[in-house]
Short mmCIF file of C-alpha atoms and ligand atoms in Angstrom, two decimals:
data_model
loop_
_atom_site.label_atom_id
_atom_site.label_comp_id
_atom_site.label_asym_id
_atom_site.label_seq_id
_atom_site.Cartn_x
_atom_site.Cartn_y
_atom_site.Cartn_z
CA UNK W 713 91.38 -18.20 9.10
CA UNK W 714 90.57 -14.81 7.17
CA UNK W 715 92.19 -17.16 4.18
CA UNK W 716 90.13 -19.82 4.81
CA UNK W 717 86.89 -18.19 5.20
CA UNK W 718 86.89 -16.14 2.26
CA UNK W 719 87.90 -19.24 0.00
CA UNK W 720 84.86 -21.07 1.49
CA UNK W 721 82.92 -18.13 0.31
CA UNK W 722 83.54 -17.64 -3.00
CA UNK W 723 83.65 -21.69 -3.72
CA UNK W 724 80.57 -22.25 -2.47
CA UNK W 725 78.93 -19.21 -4.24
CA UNK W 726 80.38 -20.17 -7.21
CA UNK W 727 79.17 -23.39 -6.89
CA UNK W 728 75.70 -22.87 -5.88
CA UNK W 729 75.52 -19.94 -8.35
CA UNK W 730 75.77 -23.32 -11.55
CA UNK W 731 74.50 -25.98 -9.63
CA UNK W 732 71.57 -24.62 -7.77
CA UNK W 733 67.98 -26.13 -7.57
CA UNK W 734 65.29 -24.38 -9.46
CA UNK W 735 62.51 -24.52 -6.68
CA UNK W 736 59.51 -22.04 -6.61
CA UNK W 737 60.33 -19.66 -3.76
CA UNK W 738 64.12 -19.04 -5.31
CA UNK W 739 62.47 -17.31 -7.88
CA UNK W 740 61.03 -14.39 -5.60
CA UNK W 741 62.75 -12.21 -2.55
CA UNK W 742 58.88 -11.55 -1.50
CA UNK W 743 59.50 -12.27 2.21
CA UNK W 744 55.88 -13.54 2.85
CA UNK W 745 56.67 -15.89 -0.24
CA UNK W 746 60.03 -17.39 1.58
CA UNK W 747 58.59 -17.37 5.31
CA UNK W 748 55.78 -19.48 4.09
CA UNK W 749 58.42 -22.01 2.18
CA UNK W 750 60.40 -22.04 5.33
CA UNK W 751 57.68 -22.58 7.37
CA UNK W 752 56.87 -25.91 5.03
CA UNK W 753 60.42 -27.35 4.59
CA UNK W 754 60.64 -27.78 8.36
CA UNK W 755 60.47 -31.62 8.69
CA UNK W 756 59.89 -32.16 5.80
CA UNK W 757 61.56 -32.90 2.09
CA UNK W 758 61.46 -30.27 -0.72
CA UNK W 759 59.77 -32.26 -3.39
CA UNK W 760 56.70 -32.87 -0.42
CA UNK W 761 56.38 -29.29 -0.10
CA UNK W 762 56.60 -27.55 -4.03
CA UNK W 763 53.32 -28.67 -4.81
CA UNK W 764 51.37 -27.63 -1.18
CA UNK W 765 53.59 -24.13 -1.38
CA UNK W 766 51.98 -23.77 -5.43
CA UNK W 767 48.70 -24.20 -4.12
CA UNK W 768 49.19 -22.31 -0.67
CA UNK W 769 50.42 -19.14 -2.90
CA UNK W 770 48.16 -19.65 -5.16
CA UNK W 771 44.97 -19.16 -2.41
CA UNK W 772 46.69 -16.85 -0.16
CA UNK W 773 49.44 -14.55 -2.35
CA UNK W 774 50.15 -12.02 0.59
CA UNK W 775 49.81 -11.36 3.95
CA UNK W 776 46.30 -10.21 4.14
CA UNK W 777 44.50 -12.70 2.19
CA UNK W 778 46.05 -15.18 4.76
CA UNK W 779 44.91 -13.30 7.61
CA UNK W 780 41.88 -12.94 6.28
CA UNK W 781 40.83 -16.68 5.92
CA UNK W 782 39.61 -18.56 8.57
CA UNK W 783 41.68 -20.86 10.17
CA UNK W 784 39.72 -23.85 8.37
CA UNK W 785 40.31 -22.86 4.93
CA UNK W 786 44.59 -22.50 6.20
CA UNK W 787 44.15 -26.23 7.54
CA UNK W 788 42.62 -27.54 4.70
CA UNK W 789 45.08 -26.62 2.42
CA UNK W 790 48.17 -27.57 5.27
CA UNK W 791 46.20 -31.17 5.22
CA UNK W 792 48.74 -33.85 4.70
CA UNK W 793 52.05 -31.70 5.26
CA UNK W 794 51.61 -32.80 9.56
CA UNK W 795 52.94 -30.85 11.84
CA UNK W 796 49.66 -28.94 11.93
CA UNK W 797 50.98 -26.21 14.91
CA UNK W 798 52.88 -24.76 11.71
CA UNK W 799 49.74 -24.04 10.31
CA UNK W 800 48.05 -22.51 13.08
CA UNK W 801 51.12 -20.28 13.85
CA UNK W 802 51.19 -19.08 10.46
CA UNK W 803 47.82 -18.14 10.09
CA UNK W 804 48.12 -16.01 13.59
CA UNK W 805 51.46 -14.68 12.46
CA UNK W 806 49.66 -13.16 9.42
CA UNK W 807 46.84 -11.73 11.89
CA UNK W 808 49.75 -9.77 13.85
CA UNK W 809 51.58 -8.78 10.88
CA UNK W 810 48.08 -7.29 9.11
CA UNK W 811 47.39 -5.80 12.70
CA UNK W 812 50.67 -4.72 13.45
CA UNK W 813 52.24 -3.76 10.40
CA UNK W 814 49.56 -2.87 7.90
CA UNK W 815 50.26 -6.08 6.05
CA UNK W 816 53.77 -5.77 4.96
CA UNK W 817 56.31 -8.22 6.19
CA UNK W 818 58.77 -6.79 8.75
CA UNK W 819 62.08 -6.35 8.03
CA UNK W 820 64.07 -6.07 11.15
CA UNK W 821 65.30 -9.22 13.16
CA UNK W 822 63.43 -8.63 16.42
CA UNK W 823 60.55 -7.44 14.78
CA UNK W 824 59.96 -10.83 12.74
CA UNK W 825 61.04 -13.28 15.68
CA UNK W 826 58.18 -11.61 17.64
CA UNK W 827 55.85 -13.44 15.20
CA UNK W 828 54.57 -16.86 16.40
CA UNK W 829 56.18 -19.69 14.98
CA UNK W 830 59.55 -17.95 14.22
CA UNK W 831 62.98 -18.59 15.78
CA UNK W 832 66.20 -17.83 15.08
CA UNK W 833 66.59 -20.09 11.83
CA UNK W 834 63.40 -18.92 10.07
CA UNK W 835 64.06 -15.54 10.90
CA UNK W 836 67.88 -15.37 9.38
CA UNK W 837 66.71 -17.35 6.84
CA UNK W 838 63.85 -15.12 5.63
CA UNK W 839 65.57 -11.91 5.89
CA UNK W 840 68.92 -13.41 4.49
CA UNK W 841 67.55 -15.06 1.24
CA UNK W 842 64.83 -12.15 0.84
CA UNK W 843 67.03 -8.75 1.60
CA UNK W 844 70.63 -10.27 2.33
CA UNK W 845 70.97 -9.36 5.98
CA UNK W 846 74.12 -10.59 7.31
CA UNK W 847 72.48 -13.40 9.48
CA UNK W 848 73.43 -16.82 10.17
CA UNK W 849 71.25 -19.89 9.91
CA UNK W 850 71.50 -22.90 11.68
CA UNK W 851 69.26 -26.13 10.81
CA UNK W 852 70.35 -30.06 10.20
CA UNK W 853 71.65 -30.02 7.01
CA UNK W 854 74.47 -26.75 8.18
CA UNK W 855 74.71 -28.61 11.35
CA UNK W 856 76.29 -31.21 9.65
CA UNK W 857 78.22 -29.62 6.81
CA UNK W 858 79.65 -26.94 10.00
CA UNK W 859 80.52 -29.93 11.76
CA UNK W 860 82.22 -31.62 9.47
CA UNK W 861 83.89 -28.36 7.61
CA UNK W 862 85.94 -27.53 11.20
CA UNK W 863 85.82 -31.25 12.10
CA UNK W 864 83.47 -30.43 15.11
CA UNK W 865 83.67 -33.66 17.49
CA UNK W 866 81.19 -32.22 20.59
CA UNK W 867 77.95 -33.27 20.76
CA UNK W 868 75.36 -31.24 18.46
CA UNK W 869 72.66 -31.97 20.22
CA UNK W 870 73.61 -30.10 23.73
CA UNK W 871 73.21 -26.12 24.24
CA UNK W 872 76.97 -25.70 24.54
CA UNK W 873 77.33 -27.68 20.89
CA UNK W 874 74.93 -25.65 19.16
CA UNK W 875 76.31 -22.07 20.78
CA UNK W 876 79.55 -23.26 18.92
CA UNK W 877 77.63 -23.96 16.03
CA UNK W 878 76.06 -20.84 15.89
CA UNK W 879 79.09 -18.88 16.15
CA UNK W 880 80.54 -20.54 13.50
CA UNK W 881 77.47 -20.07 11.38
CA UNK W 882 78.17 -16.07 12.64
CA UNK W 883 81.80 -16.18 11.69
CA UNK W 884 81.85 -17.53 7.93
CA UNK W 885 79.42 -15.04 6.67
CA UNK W 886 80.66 -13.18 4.48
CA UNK W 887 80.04 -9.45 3.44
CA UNK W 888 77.77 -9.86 1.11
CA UNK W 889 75.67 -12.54 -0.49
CA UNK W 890 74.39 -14.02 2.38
CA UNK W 891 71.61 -15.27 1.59
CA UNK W 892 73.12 -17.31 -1.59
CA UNK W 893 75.63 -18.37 0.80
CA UNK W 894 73.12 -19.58 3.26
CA UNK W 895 71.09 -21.41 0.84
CA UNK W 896 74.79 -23.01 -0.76
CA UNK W 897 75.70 -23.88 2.62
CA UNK W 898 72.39 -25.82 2.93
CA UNK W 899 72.04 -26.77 -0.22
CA UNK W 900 75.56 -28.68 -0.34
CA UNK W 901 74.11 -30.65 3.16
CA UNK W 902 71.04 -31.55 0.92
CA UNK W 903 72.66 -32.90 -1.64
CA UNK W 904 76.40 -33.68 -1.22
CA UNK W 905 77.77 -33.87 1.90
CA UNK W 906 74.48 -35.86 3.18
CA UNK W 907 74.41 -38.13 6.70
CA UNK W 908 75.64 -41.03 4.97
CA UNK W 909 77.73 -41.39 2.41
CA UNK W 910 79.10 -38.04 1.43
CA UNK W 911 80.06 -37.38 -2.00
CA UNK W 912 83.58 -35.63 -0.98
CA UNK W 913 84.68 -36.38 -4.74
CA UNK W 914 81.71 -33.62 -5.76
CA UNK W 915 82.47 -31.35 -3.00
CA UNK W 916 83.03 -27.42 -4.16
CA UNK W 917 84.94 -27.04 -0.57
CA UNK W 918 86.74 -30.64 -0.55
CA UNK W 919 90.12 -28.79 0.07
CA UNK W 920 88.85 -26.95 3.47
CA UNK W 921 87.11 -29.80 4.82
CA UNK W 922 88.82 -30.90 7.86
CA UNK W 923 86.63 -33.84 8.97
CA UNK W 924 87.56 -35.03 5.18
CA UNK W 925 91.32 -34.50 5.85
CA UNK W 926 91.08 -36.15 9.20
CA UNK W 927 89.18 -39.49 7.30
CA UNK W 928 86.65 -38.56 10.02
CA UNK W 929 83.63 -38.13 7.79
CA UNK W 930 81.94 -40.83 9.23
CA UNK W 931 82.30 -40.02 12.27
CA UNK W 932 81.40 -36.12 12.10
CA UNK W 933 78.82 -35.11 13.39
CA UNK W 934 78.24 -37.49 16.46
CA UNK W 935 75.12 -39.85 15.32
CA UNK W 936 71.82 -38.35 17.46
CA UNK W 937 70.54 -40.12 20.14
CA UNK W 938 67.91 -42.48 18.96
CA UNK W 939 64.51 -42.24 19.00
CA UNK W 940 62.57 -44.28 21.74
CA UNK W 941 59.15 -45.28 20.26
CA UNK W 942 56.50 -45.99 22.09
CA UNK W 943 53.84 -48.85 20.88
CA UNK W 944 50.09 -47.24 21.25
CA UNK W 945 46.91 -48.58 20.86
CA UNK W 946 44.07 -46.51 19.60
CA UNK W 947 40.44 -46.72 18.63
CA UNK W 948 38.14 -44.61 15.87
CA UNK W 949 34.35 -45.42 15.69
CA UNK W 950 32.66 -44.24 12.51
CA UNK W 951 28.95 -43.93 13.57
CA UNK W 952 26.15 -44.09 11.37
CA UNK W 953 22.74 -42.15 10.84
CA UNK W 954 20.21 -41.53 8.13
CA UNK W 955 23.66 -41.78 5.47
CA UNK W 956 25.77 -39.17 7.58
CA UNK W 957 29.04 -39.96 9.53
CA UNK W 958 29.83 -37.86 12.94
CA UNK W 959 33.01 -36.14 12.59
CA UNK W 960 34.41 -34.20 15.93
CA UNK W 961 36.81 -31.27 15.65
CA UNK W 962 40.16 -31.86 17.16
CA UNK W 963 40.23 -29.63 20.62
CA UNK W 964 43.06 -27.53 21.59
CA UNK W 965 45.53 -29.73 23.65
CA UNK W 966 44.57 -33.13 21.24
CA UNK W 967 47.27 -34.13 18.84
CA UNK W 968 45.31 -32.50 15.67
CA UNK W 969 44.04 -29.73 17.27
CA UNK W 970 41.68 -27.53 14.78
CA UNK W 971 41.24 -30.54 12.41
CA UNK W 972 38.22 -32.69 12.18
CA UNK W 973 38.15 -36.50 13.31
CA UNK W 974 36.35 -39.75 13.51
CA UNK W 975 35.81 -39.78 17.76
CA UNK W 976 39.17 -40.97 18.45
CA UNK W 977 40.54 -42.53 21.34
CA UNK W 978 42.90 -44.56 23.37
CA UNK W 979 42.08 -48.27 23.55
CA UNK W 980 41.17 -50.15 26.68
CA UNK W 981 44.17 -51.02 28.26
CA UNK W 982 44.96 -54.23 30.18
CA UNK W 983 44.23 -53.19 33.46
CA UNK W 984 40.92 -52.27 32.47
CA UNK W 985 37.96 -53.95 33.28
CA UNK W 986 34.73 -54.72 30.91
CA UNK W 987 34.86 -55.34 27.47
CA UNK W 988 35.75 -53.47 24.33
CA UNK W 989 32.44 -52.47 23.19
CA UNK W 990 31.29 -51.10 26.58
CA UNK W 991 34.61 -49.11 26.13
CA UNK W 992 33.95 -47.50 23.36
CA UNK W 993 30.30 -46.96 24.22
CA UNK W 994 31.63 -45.07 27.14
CA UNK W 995 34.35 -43.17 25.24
CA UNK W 996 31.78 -41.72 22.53
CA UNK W 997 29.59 -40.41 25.01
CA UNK W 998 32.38 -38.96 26.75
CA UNK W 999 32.99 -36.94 23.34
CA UNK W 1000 29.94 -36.77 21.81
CA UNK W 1001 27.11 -37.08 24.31
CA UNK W 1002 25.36 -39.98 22.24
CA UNK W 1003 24.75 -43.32 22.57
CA UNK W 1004 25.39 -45.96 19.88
CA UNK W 1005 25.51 -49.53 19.03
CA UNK W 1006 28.55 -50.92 17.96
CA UNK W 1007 29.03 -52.96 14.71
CA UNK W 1008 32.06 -54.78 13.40
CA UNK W 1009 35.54 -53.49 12.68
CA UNK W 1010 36.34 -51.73 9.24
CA UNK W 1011 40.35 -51.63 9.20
CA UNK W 1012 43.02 -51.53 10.97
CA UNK W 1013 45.73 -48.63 10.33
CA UNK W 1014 49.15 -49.02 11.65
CA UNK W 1015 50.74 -45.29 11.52
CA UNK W 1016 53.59 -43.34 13.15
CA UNK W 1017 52.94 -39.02 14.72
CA UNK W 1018 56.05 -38.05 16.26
CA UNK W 1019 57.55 -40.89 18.67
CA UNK W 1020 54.05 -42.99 18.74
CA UNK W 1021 53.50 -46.33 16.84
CA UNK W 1022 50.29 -46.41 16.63
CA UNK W 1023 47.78 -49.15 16.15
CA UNK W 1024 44.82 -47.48 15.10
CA UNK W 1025 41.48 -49.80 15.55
CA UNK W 1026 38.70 -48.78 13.49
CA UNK W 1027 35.24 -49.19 14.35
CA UNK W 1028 31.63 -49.05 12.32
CA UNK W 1029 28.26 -48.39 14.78
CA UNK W 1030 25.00 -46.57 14.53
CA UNK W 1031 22.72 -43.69 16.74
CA UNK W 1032 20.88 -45.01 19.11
CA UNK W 1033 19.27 -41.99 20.83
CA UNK W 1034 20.59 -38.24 21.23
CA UNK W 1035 20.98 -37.51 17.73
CA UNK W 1036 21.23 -34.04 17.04
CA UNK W 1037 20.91 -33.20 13.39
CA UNK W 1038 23.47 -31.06 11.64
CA UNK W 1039 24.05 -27.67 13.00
CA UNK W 1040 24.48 -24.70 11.55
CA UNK W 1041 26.20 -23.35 14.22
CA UNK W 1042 29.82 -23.07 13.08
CA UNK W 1043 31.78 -23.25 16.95
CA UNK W 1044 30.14 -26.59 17.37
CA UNK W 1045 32.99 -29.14 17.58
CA UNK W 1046 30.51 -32.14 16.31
CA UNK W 1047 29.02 -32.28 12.69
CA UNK W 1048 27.08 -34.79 10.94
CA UNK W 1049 28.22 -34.98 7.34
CA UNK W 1050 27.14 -36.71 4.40
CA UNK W 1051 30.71 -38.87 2.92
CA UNK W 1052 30.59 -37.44 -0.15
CA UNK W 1053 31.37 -33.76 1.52
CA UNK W 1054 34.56 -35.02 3.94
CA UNK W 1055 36.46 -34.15 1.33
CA UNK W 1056 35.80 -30.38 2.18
CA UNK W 1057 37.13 -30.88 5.73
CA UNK W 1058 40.45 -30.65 6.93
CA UNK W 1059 40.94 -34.28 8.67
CA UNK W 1060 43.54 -36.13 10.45
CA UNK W 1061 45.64 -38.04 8.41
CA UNK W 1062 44.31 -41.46 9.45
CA UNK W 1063 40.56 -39.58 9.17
CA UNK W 1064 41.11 -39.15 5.30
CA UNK W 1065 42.61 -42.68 5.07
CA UNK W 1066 38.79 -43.72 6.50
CA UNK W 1067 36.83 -40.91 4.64
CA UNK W 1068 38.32 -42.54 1.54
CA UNK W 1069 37.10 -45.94 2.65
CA UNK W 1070 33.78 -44.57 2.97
CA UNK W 1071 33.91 -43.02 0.11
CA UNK W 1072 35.56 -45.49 -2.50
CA UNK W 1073 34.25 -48.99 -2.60
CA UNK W 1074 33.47 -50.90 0.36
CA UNK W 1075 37.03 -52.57 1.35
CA UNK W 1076 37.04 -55.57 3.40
CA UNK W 1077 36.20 -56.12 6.15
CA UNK W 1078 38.48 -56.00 8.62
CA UNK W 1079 41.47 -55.04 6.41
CA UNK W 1080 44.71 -53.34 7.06
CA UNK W 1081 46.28 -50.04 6.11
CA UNK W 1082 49.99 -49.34 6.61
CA UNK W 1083 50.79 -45.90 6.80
CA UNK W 1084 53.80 -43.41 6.82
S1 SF4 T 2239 84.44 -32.69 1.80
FE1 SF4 T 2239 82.90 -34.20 2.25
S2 SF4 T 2239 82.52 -34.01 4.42
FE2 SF4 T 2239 83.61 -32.19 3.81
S3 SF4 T 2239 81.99 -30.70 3.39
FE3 SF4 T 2239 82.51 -31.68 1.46
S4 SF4 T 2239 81.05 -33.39 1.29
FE4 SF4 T 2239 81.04 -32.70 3.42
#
């Protein structure tokens, strides 16, 4: 085993040491730099995240510039990466770290999983890439490679499989060099020993693989247990007056929390009685407080936020009384805005997708929008 592990070591090294990406954040150790890549890359792909990271460290180069922004200014520049909690975390992990410890990222374990928004994997992984500490990381892609490197048959998904995991992830380190060998160990799961069809041919570690000894590639790890989705049905009513839109900040608990919206809600469902329009009516002064008319539908957009399908209904109308004009006060969760300023508000993702139909020429009525 002592054999084994140290030849896994110095292929992969050597391997990741020619054949390594060039992305942004492996250019620095700055551990505010490589927490807020890691923060970005969860759920989502690399080439997604370069250009948001560019701008993010562009706005915000250290700790205290990001705590110093208001959360508004953080979301507008997250706006399109999803998974908006990352965001928010960030931004109050910055706050704690500027309170806590003068602005400099800390540098002990405990110390940085204390911050909101880190656990175990962000935490090795930021103080293994930035100051080599001899910490393991766990995430999908080493899931898989771990797996299929010991030809791990249990199920990944359960506590007891990813305990194993972990101590796996443990045992391999080696002495030094961590942090390369971290980001080689992930780095081969990105790119060559991917969930389906492996390129064992390309492998640096072919000759230690087990799972490609046993012709059990396949078949390593166990597939995950698939996704139920759930069909939904929802409704967004763009309401008119004197060539403003209402937009409604996202409240805690709501899907987009701290982002700003077209009222938003579910549709009538079958059960219910009355029609659509005295639905809606009701729904937007549930929200809002006003009363409108409704008009005819814009578009439809068909989109997908974690395991919701969602059919998203949206709706033109007008004031009819309880207008309030634009306020000035910056808590309220309503606003009145003119279209050619959404763009300086952090919206949903289906809220941009209307802003820009406001905005561009008039589509047609009625249309539909397929998104991601
Ligand atoms: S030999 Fe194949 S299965 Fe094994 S680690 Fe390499 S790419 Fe993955």
């Amino acid at each position: 085993m002592p054999v084994w592990r140290r030849s896994l070591a110095i292929s992969l090294l050597r391997w990741f040491r020619k054949s390594a990406r060039d992305l942004p954040w492996r250019r620095t150790r700055d551990l505010y730099a490589i927490w807020i890549s890691e923060i970005m890359l969860q759920q989502t792909q690399v080439a997604t995240v370069i250009p948001y990271w560019e701008r993010f460290m562009s706005r915000f180069p250290d700790v205290q510039n990001l705590a110093a922004a208001r959360e508004q200014e953080v979301l507008k520049l997250w706006e399109g990466l999803g998974y908006y909690r990352r965001a928010r975390q960030l931004h109050l992990a910055a706050r704690q770290i500027a309170a806590q410890h003068n602005g400099a990222f800390p540098m002990s374990l405990a110390e940085v999983r204390s911050l909101p928004g880190i656990g175990r994997y962000t935490a090795g992984a930021i103080l293994s890439i930035g100051l080599d500490q001899r910490l393991p990381i766990l995430e999908a892609n080493t899931i898989r490679v771990l797996s299929r490197l010991t030809g791990y048959r249990g199920d990944v998904g359960t506590t007891a499989g990813q305990r194993h995991l972990w101590s796996i992830a443990e045992a391999i380190l080696p002495r030094r060099q961590c942090g390369a060998f971290n980001q080689a160990l992930m780095e081969l799961g990105s790119e060559i020993c991917t969930p389906r069809s492996a390129q064992c041919n390309l492998c640096p570690v072919m000759e230690l693989c087990q799972a490609h000894r046993d012709k059990a590639v396949d078949r390593i790890p166990l597939p995950a247990k698939r996704t139920n989705y759930e069909e939904a049905n929802e409704v967004a009513v763009v309401i008119r007056h004197r060539g403003r839109v209402l937009l409604r900040q996202c409240q805690s608990g709501e899907r987009w929390a701290g982002l700003w919206d077209f009222p938003r809600f579910a549709a009538p469902g079958e059960q219910q009685n009355g029609s659509l329009g005295r639905h809606i009516r009701s729904e937007v002064r549930r929200l809002t407080g006003f009363e409108i008319q409704t008009k005819s539908r814009l578009v439809t957009i068909k989109h997908g936020v974690t395991r919701f399908r969602i059919t998203l209904d949206c709706y033109e109308a007008t004031l009819l009384r309880g207008a309030r004009q634009t306020t000035s006060c910056q808590s309220e969760p309503i606003r009145w805005v003119a279209p050619r300023l959404l763009g300086e508000y952090p919206l949903s993702v289906t809220g941009r997708k209307i802003s820009r139909l406001l905005t561009e020429k008039q589509p047609t009525r009625g249309s539909q929008v397929q998104s991601a």
